[in-house]
Coordinates of N, CA and C in Angstrom, one line a residue:
X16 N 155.1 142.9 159.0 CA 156.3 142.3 159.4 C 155.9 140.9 159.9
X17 N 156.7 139.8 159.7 CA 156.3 138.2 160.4 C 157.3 138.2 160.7
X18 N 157.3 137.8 161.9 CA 157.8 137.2 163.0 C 158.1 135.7 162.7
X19 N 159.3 136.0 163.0 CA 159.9 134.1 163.0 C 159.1 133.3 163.8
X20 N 159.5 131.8 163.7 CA 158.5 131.0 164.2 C 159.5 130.6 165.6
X21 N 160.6 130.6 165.5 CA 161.3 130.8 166.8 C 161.5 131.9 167.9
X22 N 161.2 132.0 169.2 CA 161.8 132.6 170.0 C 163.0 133.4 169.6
X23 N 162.5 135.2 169.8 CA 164.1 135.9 169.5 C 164.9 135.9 170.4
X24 N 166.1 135.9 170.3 CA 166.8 135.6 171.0 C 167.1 137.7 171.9
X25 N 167.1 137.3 173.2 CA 167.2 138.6 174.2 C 168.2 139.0 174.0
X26 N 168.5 140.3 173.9 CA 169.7 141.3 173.5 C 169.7 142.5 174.7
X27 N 170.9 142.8 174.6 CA 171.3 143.9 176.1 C 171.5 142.7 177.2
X28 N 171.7 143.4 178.2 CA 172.2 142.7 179.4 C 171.4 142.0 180.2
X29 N 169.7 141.7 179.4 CA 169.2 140.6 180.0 C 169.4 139.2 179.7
X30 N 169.7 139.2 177.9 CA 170.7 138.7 177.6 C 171.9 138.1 177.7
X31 N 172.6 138.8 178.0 CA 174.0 138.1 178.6 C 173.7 137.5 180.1
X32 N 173.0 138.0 180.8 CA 173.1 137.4 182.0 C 172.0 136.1 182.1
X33 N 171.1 136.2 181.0 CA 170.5 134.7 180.6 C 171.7 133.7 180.1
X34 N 172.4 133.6 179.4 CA 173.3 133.4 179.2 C 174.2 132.7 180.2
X35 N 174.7 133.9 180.9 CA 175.7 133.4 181.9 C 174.8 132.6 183.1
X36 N 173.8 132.7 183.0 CA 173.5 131.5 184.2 C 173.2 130.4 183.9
X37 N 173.4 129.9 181.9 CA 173.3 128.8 181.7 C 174.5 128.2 181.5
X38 N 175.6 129.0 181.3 CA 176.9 128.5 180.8 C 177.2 128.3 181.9
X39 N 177.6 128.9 182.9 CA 178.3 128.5 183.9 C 178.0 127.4 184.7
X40 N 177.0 127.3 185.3 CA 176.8 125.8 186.2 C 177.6 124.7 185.5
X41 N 176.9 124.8 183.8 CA 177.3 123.8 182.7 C 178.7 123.4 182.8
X42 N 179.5 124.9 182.9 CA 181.3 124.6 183.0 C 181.5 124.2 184.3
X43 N 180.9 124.5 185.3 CA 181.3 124.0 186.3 C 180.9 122.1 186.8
X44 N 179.8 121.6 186.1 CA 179.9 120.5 185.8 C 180.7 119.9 185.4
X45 N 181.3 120.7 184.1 CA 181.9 119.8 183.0 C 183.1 119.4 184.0
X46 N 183.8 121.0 184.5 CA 185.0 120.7 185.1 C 185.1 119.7 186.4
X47 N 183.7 119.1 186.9 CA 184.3 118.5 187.9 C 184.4 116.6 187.2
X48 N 183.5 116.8 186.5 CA 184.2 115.1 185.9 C 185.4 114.6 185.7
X49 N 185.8 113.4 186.5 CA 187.0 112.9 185.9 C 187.9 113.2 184.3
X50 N 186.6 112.9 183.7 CA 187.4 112.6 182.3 C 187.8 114.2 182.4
X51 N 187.3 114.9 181.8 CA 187.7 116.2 181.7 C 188.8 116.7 182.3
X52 N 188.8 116.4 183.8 CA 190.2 116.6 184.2 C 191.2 115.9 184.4
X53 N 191.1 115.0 183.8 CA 192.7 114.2 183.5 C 192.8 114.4 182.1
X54 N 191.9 114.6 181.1 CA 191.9 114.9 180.0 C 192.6 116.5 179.7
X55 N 192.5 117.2 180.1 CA 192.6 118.7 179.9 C 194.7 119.2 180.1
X56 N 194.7 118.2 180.3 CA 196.5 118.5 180.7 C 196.7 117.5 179.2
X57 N 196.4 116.9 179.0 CA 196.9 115.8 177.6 C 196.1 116.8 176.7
X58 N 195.0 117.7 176.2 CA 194.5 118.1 175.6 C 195.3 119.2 175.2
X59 N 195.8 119.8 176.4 CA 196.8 121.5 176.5 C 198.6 120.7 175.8
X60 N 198.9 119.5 175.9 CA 200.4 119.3 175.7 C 200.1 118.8 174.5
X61 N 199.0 118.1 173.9 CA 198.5 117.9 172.4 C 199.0 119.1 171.6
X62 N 198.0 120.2 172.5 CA 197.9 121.7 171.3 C 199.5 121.9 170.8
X63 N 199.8 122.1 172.3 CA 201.4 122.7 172.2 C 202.6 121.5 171.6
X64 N 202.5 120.4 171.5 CA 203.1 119.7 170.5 C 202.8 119.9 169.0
X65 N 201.7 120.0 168.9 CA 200.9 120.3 167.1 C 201.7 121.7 167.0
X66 N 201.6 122.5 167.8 CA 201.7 124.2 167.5 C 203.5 124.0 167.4
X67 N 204.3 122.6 168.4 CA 205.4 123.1 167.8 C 206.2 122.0 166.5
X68 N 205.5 121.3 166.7 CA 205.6 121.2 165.1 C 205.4 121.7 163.7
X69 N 204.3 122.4 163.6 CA 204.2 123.5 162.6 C 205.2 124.2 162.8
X70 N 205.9 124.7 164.3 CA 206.5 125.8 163.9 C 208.0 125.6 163.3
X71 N 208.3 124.1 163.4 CA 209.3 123.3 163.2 C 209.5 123.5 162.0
X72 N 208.0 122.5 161.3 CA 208.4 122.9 159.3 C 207.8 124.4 159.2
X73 N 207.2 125.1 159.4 CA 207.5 126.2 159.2 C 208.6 127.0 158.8
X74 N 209.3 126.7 159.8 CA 210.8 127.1 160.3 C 212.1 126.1 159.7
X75 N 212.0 125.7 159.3 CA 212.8 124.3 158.5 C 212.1 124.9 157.1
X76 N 211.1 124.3 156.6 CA 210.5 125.0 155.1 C 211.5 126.7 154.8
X77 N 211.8 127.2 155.8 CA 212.0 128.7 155.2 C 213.4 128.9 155.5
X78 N 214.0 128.1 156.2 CA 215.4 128.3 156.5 C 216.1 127.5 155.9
X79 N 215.4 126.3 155.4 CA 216.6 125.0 154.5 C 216.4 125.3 152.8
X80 N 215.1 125.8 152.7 CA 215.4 126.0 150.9 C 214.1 124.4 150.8
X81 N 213.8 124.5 149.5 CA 212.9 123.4 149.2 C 214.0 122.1 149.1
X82 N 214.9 122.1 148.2 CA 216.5 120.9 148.3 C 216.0 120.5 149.6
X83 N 216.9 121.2 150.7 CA 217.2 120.7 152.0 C 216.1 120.1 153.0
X84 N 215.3 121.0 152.5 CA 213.6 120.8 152.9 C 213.1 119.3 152.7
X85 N 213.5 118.8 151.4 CA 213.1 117.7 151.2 C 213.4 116.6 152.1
X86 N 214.5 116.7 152.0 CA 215.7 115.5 152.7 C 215.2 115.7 154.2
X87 N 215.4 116.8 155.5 CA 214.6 116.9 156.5 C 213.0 116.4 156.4
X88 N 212.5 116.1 155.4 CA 210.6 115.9 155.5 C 210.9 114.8 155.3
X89 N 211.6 114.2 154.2 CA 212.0 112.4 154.2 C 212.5 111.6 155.5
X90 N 213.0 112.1 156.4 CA 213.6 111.5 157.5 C 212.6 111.8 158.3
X91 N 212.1 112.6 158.9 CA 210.9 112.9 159.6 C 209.7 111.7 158.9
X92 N 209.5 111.8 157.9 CA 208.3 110.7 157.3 C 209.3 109.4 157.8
X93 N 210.2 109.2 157.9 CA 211.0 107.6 158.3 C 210.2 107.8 159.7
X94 N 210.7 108.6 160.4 CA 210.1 108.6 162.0 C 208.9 108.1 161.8
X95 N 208.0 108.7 161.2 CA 206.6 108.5 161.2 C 206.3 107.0 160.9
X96 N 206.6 106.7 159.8 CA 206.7 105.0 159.5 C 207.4 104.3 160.7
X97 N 208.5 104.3 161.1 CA 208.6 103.3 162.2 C 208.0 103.8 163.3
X98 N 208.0 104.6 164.1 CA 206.9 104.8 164.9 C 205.9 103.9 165.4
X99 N 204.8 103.7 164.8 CA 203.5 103.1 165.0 C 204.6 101.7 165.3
X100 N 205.3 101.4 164.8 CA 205.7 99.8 165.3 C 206.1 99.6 166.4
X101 N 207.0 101.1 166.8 CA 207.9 100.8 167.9 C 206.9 101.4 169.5
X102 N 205.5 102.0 169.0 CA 204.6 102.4 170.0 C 204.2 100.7 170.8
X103 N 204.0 99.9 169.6 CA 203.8 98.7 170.5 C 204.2 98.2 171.3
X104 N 205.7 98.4 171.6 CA 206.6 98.1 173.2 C 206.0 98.6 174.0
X105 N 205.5 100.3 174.5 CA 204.8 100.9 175.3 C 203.7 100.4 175.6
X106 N 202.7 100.1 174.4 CA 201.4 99.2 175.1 C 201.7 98.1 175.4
X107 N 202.2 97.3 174.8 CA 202.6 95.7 175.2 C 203.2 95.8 177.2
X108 N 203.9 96.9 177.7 CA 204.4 96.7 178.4 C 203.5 97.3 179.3
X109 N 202.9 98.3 179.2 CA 201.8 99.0 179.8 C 200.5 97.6 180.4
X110 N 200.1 96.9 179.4 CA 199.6 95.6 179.3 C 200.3 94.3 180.1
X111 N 201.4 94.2 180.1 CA 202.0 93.4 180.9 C 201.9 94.0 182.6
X112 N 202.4 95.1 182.4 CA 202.7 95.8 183.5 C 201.7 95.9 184.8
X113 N 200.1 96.1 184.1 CA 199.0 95.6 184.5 C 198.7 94.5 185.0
X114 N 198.9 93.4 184.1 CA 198.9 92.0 184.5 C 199.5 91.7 185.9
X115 N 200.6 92.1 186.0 CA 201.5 91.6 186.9 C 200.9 92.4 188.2
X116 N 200.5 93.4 188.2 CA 200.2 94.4 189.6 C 198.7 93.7 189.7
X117 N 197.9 93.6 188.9 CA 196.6 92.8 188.9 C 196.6 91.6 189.6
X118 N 197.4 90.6 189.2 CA 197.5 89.6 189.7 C 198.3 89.1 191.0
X119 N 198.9 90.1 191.7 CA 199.8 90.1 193.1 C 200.5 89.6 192.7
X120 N 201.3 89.7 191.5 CA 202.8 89.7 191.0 C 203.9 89.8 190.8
X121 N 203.8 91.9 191.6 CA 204.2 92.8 191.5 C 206.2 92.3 191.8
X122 N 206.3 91.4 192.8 CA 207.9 91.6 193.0 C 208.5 90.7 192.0
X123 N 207.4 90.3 190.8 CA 208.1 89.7 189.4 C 208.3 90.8 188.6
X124 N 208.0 91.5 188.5 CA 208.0 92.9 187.4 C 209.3 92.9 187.1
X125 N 209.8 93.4 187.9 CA 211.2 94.3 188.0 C 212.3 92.7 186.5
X126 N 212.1 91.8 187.5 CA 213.0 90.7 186.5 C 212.5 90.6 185.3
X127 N 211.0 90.7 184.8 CA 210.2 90.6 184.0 C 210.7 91.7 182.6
X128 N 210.8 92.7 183.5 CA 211.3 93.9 182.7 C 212.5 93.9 182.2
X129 N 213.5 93.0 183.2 CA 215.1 93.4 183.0 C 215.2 92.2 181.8
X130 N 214.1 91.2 182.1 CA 214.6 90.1 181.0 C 214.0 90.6 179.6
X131 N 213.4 91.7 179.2 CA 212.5 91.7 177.8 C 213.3 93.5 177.9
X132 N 213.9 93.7 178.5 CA 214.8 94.9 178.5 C 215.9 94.7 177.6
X133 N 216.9 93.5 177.8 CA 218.2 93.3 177.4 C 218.0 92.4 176.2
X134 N 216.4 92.0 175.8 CA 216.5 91.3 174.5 C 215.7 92.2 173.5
X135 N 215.5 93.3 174.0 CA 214.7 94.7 173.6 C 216.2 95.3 173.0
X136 N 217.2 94.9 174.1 CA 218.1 96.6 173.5 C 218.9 95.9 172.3
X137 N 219.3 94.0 172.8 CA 219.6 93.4 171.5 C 219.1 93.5 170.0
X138 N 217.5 93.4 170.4 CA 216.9 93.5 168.8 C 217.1 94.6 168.4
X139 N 217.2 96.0 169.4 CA 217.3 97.1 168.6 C 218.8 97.4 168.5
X140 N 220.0 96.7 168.4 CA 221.2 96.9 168.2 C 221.3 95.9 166.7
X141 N 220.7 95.0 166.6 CA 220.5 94.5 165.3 C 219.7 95.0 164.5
X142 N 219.0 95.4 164.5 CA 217.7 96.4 163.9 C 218.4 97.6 163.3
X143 N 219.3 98.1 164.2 CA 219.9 99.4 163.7 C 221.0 98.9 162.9
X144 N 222.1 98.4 162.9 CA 223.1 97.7 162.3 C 222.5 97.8 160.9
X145 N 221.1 96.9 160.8 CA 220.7 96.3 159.9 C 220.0 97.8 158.7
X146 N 219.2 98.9 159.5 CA 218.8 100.5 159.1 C 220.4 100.9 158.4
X147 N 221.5 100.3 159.6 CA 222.7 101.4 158.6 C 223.1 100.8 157.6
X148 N 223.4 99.3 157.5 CA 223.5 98.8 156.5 C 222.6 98.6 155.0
X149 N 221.4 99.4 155.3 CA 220.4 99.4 154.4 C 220.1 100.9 154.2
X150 N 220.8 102.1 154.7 CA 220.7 103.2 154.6 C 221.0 103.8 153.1
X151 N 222.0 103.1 152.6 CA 222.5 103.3 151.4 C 220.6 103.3 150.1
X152 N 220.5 102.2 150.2 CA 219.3 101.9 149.1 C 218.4 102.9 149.8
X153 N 217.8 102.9 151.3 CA 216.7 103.6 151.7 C 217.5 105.0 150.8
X154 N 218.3 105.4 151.1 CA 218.3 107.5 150.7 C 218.1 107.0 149.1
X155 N 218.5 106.2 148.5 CA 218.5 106.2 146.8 C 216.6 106.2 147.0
X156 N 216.0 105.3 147.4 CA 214.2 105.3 147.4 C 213.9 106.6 147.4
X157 N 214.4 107.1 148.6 CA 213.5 108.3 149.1 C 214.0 109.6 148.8
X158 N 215.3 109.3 147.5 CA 216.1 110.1 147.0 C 216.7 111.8 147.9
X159 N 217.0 111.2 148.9 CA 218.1 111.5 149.6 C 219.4 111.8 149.6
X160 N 219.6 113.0 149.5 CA 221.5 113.0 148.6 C 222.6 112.4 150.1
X161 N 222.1 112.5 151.3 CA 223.1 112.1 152.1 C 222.4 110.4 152.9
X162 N 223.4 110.0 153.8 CA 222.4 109.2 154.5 C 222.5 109.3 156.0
X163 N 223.0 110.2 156.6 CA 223.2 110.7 157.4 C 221.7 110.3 158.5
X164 N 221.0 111.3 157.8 CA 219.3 111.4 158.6 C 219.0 109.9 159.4
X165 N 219.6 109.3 158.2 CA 218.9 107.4 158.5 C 219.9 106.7 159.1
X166 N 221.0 107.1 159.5 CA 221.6 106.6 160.3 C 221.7 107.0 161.4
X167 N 221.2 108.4 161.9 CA 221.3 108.8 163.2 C 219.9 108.3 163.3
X168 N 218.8 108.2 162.7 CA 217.2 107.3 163.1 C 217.9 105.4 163.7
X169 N 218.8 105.3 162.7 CA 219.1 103.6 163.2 C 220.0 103.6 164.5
X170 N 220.6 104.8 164.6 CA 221.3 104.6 165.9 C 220.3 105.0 167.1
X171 N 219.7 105.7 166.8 CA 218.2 105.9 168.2 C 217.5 104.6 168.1
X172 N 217.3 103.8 167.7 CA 216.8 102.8 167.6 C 216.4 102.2 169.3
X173 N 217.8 101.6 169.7 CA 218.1 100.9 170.7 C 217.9 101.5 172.1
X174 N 217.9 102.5 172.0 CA 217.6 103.5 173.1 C 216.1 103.8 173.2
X175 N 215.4 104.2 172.0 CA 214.1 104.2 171.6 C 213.3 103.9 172.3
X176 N 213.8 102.4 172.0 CA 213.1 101.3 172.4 C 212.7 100.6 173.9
X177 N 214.2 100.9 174.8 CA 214.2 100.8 175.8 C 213.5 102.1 176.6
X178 N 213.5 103.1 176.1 CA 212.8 104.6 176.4 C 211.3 104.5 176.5
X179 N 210.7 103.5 175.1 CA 208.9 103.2 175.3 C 208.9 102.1 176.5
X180 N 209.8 101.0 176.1 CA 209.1 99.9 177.5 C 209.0 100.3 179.3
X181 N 210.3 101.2 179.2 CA 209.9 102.4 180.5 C 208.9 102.7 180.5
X182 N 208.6 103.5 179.8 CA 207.5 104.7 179.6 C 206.0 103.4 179.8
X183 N 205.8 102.8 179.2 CA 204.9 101.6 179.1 C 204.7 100.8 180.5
X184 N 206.0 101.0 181.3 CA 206.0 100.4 182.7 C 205.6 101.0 183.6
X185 N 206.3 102.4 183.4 CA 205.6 103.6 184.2 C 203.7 103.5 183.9
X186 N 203.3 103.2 182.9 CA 201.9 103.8 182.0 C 201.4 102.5 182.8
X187 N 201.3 101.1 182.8 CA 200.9 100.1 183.5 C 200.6 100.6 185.0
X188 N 202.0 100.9 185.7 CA 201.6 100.7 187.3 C 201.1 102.4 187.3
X189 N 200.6 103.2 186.4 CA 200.1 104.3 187.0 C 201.1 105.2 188.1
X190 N 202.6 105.5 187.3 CA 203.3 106.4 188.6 C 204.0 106.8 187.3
X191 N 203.3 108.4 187.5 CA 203.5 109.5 186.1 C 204.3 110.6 187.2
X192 N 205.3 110.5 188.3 CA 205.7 111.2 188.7 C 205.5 112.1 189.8
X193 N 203.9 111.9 190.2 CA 203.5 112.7 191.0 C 204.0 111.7 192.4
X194 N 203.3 112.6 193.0 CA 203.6 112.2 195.1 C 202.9 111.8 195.4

């Protein structure tokens, strides 16, 4: 018989308790680092957003028919395309929002925000106008039998928008709610 050239690995319960006194310390380091624990709540609402999405087209896939199916995954892919553009309000403001508390600026904010607020809800009231009035050609592209989907996307628009530069203001000065 030959013997491997590595160490066998211990079996039975000398084993496990070799084991457990190397994992543990380990987790108990891991868990006291920052990252980890500000990380581990965004990691857990990650899963549970992914898990309810699948269970969305899951659940859409088997309830609408492939037809219906279609038209619901084409409007959902619109989301996805504007998206990434309209995330830039949130960092841009997140980024401003910094600046201003950085620099002992802080009782400019408030005006700062109200002024790029009301030219925020303007662009997205012409933006949307401009989604409904172009809804027609978008459902012929994306062969769409109604246009429904793309017009209730153009009318969130404006709200959207003002919903990330919040969200981006809150994300700057660091006040996510807690006490």
């Amino acid at each position: 018989v030959v013997e491997p050239a590595w160490p066998r690995a211990r079996r039975g319960a000398a084993g496990a308790r070799a084991a457990t006194t190397f994992v543990r310390p380990m987790t108990r380091r891991l868990l006291r680092l920052p990252f980890v624990r500000a990380g581990a709540p965004v990691f857990a609402a990650t899963l549970l957003w992914q898990l309810s999405n699948f269970i969305f087209n899951a659940a859409g896939a088997r309830l609408l028919g492939p037809a219906t199916y279609g038209s619901l995954a084409a409007a959902v892919g619109l989301l996805y395309l504007v998206n990434p553009l309209l995330i830039t309000i949130q960092t841009v403001a997140s980024r401003e929002t910094t600046a201003y508390i950085s620099s002992g600026r802080i009782s400019e904010l408030r005006g700062a925000m109200w002024f790029y607020g009301k030219r925020l809800l303007l662009m997205g009231v012409v933006g949307s106008l401009a989604l409904m009035a172009a809804s027609p050609w978008i459902a012929g592209f994306l062969r769409i039998d109604t246009v429904g989907p793309i017009i209730v996307l153009a009318a969130a628009l404006p709200i959207w928008g003002l919903a990330l530069l919040q969200r981006g203001v809150r994300q700057g000065s660091q006040r996510f709610g807690r006490r």
